[in-house]
Coordinates of C-alpha atoms and ligand atoms in Angstrom, one line a residue:
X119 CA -17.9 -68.6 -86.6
X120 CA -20.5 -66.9 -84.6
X121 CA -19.3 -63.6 -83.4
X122 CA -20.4 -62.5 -80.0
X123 CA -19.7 -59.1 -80.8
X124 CA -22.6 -59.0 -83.8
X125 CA -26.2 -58.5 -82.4
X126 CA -27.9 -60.6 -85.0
X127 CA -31.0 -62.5 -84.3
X128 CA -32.4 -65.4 -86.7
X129 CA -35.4 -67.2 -85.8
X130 CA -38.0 -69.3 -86.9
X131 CA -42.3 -70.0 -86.6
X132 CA -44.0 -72.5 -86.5
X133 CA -47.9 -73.7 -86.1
X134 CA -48.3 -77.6 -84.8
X135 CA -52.1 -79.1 -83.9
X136 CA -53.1 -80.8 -81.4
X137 CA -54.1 -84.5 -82.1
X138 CA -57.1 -86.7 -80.1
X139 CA -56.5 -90.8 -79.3
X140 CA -59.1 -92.9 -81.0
X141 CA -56.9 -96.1 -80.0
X142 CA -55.2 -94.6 -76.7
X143 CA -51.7 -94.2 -75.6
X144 CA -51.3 -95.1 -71.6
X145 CA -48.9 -97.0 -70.8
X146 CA -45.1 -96.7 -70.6
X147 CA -42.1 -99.3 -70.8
X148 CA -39.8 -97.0 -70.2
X149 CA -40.2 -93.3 -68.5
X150 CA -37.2 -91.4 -69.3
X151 CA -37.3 -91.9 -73.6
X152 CA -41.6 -92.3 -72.8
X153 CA -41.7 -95.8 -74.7
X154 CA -45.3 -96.9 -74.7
X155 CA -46.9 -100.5 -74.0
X156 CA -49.1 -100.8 -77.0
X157 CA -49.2 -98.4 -80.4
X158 CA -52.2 -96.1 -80.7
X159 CA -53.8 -93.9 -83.6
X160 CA -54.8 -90.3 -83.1
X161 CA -56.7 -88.0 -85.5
X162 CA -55.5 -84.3 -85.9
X163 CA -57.5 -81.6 -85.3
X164 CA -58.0 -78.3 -87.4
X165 CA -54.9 -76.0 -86.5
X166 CA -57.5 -73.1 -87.6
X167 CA -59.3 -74.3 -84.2
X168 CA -56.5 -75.7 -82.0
X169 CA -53.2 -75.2 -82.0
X170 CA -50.1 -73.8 -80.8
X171 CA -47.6 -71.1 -82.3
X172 CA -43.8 -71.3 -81.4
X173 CA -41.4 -68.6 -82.3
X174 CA -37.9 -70.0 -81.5
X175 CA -34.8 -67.2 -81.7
X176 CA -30.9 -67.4 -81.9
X177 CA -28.3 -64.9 -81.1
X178 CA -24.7 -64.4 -79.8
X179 CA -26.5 -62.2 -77.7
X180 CA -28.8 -64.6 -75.5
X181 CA -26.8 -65.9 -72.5
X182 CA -28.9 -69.0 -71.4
X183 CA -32.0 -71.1 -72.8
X184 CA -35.0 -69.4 -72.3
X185 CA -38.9 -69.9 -72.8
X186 CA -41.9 -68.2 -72.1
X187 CA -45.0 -70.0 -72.2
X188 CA -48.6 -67.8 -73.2
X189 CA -46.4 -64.7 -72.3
X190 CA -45.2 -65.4 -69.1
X191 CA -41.4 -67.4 -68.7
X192 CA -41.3 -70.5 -67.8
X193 CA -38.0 -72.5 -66.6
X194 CA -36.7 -75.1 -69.4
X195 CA -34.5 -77.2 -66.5
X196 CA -37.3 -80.3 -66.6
X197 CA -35.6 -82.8 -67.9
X198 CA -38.9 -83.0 -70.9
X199 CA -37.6 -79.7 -72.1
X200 CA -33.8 -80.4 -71.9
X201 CA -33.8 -83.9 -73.6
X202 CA -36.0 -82.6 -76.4
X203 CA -33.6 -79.5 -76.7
X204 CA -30.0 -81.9 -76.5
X205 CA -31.4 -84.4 -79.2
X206 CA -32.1 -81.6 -81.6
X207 CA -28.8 -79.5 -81.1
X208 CA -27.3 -83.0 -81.6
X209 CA -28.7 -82.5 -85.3
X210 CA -27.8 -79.2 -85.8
X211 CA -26.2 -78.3 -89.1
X212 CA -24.2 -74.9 -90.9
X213 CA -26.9 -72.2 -90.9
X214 CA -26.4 -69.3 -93.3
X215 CA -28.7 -66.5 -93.8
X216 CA -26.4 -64.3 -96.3
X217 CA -28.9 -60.9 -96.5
X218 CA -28.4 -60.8 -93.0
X219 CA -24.4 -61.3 -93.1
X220 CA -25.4 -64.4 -90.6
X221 CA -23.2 -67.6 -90.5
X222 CA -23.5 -70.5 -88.1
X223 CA -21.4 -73.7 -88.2
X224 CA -22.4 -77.0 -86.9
X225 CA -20.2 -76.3 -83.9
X226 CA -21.5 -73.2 -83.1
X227 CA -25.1 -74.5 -81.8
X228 CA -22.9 -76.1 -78.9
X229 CA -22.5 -72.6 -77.4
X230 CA -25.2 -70.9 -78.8
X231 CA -28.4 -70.1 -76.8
X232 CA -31.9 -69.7 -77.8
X233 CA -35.3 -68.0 -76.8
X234 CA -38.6 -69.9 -77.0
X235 CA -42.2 -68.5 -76.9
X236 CA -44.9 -70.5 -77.5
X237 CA -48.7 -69.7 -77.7
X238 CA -51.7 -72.2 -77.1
X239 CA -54.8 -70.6 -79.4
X240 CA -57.0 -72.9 -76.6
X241 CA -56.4 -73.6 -72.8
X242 CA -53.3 -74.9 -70.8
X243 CA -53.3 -78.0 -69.3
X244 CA -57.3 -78.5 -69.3
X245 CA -57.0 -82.0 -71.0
X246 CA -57.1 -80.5 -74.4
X247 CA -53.9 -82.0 -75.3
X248 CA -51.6 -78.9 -74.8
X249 CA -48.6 -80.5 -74.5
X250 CA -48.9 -82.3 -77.3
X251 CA -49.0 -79.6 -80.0
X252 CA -46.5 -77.7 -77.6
X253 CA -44.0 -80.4 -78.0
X254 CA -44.1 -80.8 -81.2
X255 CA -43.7 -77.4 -82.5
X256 CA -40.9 -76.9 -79.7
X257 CA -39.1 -79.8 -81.8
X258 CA -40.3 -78.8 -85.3
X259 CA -39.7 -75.1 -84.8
X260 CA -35.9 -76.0 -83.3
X261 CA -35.0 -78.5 -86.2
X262 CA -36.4 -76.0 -88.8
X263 CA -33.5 -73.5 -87.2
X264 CA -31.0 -75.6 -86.8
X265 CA -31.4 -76.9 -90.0
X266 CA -31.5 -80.2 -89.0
X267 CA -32.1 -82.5 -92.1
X268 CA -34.5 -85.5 -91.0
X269 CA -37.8 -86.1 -92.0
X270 CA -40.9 -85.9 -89.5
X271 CA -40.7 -89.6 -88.3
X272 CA -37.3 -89.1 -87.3
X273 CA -38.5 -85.3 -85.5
X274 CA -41.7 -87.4 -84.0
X275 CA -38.8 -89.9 -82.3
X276 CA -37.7 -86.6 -80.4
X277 CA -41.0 -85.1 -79.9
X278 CA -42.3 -87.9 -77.7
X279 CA -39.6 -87.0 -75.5
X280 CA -41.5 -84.2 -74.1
X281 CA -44.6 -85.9 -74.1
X282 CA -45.9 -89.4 -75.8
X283 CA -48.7 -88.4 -77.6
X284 CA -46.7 -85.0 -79.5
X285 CA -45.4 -87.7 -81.3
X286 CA -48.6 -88.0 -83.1
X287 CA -49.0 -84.2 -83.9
X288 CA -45.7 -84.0 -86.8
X289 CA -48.4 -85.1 -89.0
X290 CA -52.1 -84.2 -90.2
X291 CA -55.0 -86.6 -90.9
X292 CA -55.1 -90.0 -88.6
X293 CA -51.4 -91.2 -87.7
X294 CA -50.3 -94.2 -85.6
X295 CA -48.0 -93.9 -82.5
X296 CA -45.7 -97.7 -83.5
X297 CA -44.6 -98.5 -80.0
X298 CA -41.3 -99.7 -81.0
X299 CA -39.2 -102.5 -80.0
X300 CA -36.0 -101.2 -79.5
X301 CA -34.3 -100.0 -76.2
X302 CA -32.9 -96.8 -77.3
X303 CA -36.5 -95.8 -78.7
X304 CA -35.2 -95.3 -82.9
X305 CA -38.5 -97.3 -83.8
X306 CA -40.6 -95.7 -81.8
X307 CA -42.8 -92.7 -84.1
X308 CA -45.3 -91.3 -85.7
X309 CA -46.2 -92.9 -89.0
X310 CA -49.4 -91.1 -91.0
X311 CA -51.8 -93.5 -92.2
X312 CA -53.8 -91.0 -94.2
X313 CA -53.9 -87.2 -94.6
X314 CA -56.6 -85.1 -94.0
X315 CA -58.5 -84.8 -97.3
X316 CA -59.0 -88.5 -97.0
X317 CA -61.7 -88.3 -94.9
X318 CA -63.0 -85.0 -95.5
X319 CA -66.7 -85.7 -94.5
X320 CA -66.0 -86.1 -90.7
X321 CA -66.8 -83.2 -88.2
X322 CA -65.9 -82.9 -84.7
X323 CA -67.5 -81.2 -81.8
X324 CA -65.6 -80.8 -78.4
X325 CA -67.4 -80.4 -75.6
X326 CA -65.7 -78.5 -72.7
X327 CA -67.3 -79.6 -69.3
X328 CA -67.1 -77.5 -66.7
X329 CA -64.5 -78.8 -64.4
X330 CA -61.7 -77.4 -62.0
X331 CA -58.2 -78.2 -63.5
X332 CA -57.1 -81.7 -63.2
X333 CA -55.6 -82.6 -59.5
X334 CA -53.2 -85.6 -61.3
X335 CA -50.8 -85.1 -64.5
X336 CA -51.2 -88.3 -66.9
X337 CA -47.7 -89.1 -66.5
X338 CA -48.0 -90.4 -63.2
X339 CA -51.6 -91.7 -62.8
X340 CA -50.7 -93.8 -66.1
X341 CA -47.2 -95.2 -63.9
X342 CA -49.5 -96.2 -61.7
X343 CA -51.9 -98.1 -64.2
X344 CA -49.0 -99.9 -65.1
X345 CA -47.4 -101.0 -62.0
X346 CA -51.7 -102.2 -60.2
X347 CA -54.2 -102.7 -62.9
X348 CA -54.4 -106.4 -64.4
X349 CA -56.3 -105.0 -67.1
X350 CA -54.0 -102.7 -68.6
X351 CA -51.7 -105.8 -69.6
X352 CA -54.0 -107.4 -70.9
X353 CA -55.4 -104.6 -72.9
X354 CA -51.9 -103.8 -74.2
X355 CA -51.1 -107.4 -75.6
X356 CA -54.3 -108.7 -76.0
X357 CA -56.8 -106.0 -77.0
X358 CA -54.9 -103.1 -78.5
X359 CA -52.9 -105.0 -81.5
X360 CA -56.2 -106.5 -82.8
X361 CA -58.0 -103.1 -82.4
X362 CA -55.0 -101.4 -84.4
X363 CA -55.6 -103.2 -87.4
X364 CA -59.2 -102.9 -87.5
X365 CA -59.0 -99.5 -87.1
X366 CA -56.7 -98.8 -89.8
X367 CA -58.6 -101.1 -92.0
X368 CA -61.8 -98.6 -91.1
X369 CA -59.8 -95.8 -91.8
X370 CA -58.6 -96.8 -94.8
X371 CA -62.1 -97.8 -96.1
X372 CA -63.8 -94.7 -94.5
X373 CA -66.2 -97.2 -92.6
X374 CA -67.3 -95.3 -90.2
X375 CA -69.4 -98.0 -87.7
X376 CA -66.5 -100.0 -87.2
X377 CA -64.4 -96.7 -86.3
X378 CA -67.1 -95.7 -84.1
X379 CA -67.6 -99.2 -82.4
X380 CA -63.6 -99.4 -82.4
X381 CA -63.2 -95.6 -80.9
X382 CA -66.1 -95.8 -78.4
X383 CA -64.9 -98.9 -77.0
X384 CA -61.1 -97.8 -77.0
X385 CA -62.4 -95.3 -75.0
X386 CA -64.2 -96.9 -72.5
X387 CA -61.7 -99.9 -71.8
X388 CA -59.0 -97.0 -71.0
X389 CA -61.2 -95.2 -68.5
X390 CA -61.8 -98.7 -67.3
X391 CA -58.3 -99.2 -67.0
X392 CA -58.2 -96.2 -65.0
X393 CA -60.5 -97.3 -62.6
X394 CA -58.6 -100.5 -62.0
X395 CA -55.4 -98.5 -61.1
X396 CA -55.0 -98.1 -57.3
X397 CA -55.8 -95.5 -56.1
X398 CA -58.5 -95.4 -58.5
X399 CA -58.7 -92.6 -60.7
X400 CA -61.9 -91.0 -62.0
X401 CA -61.1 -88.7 -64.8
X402 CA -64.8 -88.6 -66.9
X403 CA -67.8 -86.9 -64.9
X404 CA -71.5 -87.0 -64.3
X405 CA -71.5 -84.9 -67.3
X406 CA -69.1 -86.7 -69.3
X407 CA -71.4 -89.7 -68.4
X408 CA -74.7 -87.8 -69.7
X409 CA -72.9 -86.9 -73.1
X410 CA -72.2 -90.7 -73.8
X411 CA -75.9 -91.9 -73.1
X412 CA -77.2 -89.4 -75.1
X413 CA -74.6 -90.6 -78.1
X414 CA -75.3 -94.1 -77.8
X415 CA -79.2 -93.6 -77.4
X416 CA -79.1 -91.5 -80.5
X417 CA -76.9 -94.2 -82.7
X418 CA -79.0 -96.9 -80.8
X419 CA -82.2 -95.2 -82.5
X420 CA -80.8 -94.0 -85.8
X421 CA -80.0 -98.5 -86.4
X422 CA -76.4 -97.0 -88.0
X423 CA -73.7 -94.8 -85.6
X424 CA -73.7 -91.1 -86.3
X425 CA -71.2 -89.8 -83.8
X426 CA -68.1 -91.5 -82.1
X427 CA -66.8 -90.1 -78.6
X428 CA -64.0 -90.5 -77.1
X429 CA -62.2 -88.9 -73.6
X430 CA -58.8 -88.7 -72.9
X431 CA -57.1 -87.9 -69.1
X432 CA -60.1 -85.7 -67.9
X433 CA -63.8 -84.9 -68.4
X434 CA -64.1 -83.2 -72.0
X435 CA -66.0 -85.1 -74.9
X436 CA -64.6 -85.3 -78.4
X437 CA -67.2 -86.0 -80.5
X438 CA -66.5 -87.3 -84.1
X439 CA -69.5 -87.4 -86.5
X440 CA -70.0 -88.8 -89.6
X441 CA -70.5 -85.9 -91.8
X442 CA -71.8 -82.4 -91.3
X443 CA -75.4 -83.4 -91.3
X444 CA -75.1 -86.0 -88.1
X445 CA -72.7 -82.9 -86.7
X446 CA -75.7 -80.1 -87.1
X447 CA -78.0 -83.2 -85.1
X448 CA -75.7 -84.0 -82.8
X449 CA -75.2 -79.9 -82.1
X450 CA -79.0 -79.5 -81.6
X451 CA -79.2 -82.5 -79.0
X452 CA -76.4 -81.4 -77.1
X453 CA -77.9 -77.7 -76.8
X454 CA -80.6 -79.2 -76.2
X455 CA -79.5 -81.2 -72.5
X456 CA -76.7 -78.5 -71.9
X457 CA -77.8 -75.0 -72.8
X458 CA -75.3 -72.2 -71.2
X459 CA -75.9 -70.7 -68.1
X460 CA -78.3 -67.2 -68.8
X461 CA -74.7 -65.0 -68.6
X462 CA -72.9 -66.7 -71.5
X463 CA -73.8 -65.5 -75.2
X464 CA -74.1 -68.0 -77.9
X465 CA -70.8 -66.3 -79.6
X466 CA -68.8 -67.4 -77.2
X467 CA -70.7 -70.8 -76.7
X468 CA -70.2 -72.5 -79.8
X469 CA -66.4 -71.7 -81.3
X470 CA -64.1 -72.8 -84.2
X471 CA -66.3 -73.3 -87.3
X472 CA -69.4 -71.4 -86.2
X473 CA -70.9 -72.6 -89.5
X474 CA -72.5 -75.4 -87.9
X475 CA -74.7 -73.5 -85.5
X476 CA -76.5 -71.3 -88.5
X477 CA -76.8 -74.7 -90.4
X478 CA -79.6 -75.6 -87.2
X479 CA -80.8 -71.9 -87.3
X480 CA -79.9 -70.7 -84.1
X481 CA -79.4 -67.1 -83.6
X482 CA -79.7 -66.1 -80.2
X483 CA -79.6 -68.0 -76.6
X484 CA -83.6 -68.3 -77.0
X485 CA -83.8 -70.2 -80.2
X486 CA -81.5 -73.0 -77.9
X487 CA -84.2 -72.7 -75.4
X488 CA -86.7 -73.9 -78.2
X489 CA -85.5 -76.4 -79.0
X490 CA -87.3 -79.7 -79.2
X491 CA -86.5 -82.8 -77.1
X492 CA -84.3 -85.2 -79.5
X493 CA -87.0 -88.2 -81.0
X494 CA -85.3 -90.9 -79.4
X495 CA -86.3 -89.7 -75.8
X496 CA -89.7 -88.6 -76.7
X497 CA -91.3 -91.2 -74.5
X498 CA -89.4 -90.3 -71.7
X499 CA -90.7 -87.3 -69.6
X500 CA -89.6 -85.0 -68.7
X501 CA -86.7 -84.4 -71.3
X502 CA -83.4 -83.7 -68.7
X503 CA -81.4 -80.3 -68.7
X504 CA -78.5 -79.6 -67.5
X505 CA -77.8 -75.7 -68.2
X506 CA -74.3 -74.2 -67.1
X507 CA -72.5 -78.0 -67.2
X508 CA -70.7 -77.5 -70.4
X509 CA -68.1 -74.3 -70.7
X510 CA -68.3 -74.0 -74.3
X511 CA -68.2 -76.1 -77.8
X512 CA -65.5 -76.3 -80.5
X513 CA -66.6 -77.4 -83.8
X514 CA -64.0 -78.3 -85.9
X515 CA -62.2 -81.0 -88.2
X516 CA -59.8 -83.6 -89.0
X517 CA -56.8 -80.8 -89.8
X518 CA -53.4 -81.1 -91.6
X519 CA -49.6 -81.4 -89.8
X520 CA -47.4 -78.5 -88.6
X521 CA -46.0 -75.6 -90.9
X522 CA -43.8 -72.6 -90.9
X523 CA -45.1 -69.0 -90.5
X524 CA -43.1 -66.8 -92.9
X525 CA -44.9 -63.7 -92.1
X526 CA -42.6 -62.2 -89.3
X527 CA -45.8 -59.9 -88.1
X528 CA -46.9 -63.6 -86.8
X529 CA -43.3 -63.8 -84.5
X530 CA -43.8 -63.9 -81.3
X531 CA -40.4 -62.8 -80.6
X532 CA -38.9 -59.3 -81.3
X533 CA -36.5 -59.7 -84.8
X534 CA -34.3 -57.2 -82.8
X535 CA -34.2 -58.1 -79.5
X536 CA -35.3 -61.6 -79.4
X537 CA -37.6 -60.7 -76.6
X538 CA -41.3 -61.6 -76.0
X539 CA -43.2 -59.5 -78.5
Ligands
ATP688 N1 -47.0 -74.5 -76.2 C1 -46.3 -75.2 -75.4 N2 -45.0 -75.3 -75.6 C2 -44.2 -76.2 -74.8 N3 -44.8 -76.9 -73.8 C3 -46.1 -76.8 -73.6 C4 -46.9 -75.9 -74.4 N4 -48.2 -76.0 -73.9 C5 -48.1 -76.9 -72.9 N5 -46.9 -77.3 -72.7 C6 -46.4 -78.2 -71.6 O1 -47.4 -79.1 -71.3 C7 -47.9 -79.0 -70.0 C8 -49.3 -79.3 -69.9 O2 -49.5 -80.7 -70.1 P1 -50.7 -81.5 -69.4 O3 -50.5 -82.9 -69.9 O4 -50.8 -81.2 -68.0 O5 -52.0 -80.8 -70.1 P2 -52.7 -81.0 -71.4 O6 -51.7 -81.6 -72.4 O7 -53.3 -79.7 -71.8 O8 -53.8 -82.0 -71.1 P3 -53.9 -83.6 -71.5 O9 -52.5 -84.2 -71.6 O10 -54.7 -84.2 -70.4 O11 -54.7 -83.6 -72.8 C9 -47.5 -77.6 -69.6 O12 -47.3 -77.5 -68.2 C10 -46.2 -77.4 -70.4 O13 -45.1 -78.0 -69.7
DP6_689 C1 -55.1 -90.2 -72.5 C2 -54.0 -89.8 -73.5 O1 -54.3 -88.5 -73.9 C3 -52.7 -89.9 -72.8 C4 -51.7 -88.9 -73.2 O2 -50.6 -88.9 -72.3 P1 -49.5 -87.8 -72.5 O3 -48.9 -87.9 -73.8 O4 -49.9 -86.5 -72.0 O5 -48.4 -88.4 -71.4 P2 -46.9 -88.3 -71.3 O6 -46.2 -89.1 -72.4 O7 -46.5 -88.8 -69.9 O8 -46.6 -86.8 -71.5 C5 -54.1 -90.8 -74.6 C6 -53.4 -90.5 -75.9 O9 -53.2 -89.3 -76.2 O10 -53.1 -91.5 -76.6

């Protein structure tokens, strides 16, 4: 039995990645356990690049659930927070740590209380998919704790909880979202369809567009899709299940034109069914519109795809290229229409695997000004610029599941207090 008297404190970290849609999630049948209308595949990105860091802490000592969020608190009273946090202490098993003289029964995780802090390596809430790899290391760090003994399908079933597409994120390489059928939500997780060495050649560049923070969370705007936009039935039923097999097919046989043609148009039919929601909702840009005509000119003129894109609830491009050589290309033409505004330096332009920018030889914000127009618009004078749109690049990859941190330098909790480092 725990004994309130001790001062013990065990805890447990964990890194989870984020994960990108190439067959998208937007739809819900049922709000509360986030069921969703049709299945969807995502592809995990690096952790190295993207992802989050949870520290979560027990002790007799703590007197109420607490979190803190990039170092500030946050309240854990939405109901996200609290059903991911009930389902997990419903799993909870003994817990002994004997060098520390620490022994926790079953029972015990009914009154004990725990401390959460959590750390996003990229930005909140800017439509990178935050809440994602935040809910899924909240649930992955907690079950590790608790010692609660089911497999990551069974975690992902919780995960989506806090947020539909963290499902996705409890494993690496591409991994489908199966809607489910039944009411209680048991069928509906994350399955991996292949792991991240599969499809080693792929590189992806993210571009940041400059933007002010979204005005409208997904959760609602996609209840609204639901209950005004014909086309998001139809797309569901009709469009998605055909898609989902061809694109597991492609994945499976590394083909990428189909999984660009499949991705691209995924893409485009959910914006679509964006726009057909009333009020209509606009989440891609001018700039976001500038980034896909310069894709599809370039595969246009190259006969075979190079680069897929695809955009979830707001402006940003995810770019997905065939291999590194199509990345470096695809690199050079977008420095080319977007180079940074004269205040930014090129180290803090291009981030995650800076690799990519020595493979096209730039050193210095005036080798980007050099650069030539792309072939395919050669014709076409003048070549258009459009300096200061973008905020920055990531380059990264396809990127393996979530693991624990056993270094406890890496804690973002105090191992004596339990308090934010
Ligand atoms: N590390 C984290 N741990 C737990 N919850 C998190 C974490 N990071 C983000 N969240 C939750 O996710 C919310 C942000 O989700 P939101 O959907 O608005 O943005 P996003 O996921 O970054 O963008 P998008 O869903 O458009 O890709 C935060 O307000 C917080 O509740
Ligand atoms: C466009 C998307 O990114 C939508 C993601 O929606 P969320 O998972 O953020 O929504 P909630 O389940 O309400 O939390 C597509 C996708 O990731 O599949």
């Amino acid at each position: 039995m725990a004994d309130e008297s001790q001062k013990w404190v065990l805890m447990v970290t964990a890194q989870t990645p984020t994960n990108i849609a190439v067959i998208k999630y937007w739809g819900k049948r049922d709000e509360n356990l986030i069921l969703a209308i049709n299945d969807s595949i995502s592809v995990t990105l690096d952790p190295a690049h993207l992802c989050t860091t949870t520290t979560v802490a027990v002790s007799p000592a703590f007197n109420q659930d607490r979190m803190w969020l990039n170092g500030k608190e946050i309240s854990l009273s939405g109901g996200r927070y609290q059903n991911c946090l009930r389902e997990i202490r419903a799993r909870a098993n003994d817990v002994e740590d004997e060098k520390k003289g620490i022994k926790i029964t079953k029972k015990d995780w009914e009154n004990l209380h725990v401390h959460v802090a959590s750390y996003n390596n990229f930005p909140t809430a800017a439509g990178l998919a935050s809440s994602a790899a935040g809910f899924a290391c909240l649930v992955y760090s907690l079950a590790k704790l608790m010692n609660v003994q089911e497999d990551n399908g069974r975690l992902s079933a919780i995960a989506r909880q806090g947020s539909g597409s963290a499902c996705r994120s409890l494993y690496g390489g591409f991994v489908k979202w199966v809607m489910g059928k039944e009411e209680n939500g048991s069928d509906s997780i994350a399955v991996p369809l292949v792991d991240e060495k599969h499809w080693d050649e792929l590189v992806i560049i993210i571009a940041v567009v400059c933007s002010r923070q979204k005005e409208t969370s997904s959760t609602s705007v996609m209840r609204e899709t639901v209950e005004t936009s014909a086309l998001i039935e139809h797309r569901a039923k009709e469009v998605v299940p055909k898609r989902i097999i061809q694109m597991e097919e492609a994945i499976q046989k590394c083909d990428f034109a189909t999984f660009t043609h499949l991705t691209c148009a995924d893409s485009n039919q959910f914006h679509a069914a964006c726009l057909d929601t009333s009020p209509p909702i606009f989440y891609m840009n001018d700039t976001s519109h500038r980034i896909i005509s310069c894709v599809e000119k370039w595969n246009r003129s190259e006969g075979t795809p190079q680069v897929a894109y695809t955009f979830d609830a707001g402006p940003n491009a995810v770019l997905i290229a065939r291999n590194r050589t199509s990345a470096a290309l695809l690199l050079q033409r977008l420095l080319f229409h977007f180079p940074p505004n004269s205040e930014t330096d090129l180290n803090s332009y291009v981030i995650g695997d800076k690799s990519l920018i020595e493979d096209i030889g730039i050193q210095d914000i005036k080798d980007i000004e050099a650069l030539p127009p792309p072939p395919e618009i050669k014709d076409k004078v003048p070549a258009q610029k459009y300096k200061g749109e973008i905020s920055y690049f990531i380059c990264t990859r396809p990127g393996r599941g979530p693991v624990l941190i056993s270094d406890d330098n890496q804690a973002l909790l105090h191992p004596d207090t339990g308090l934010p480092k």
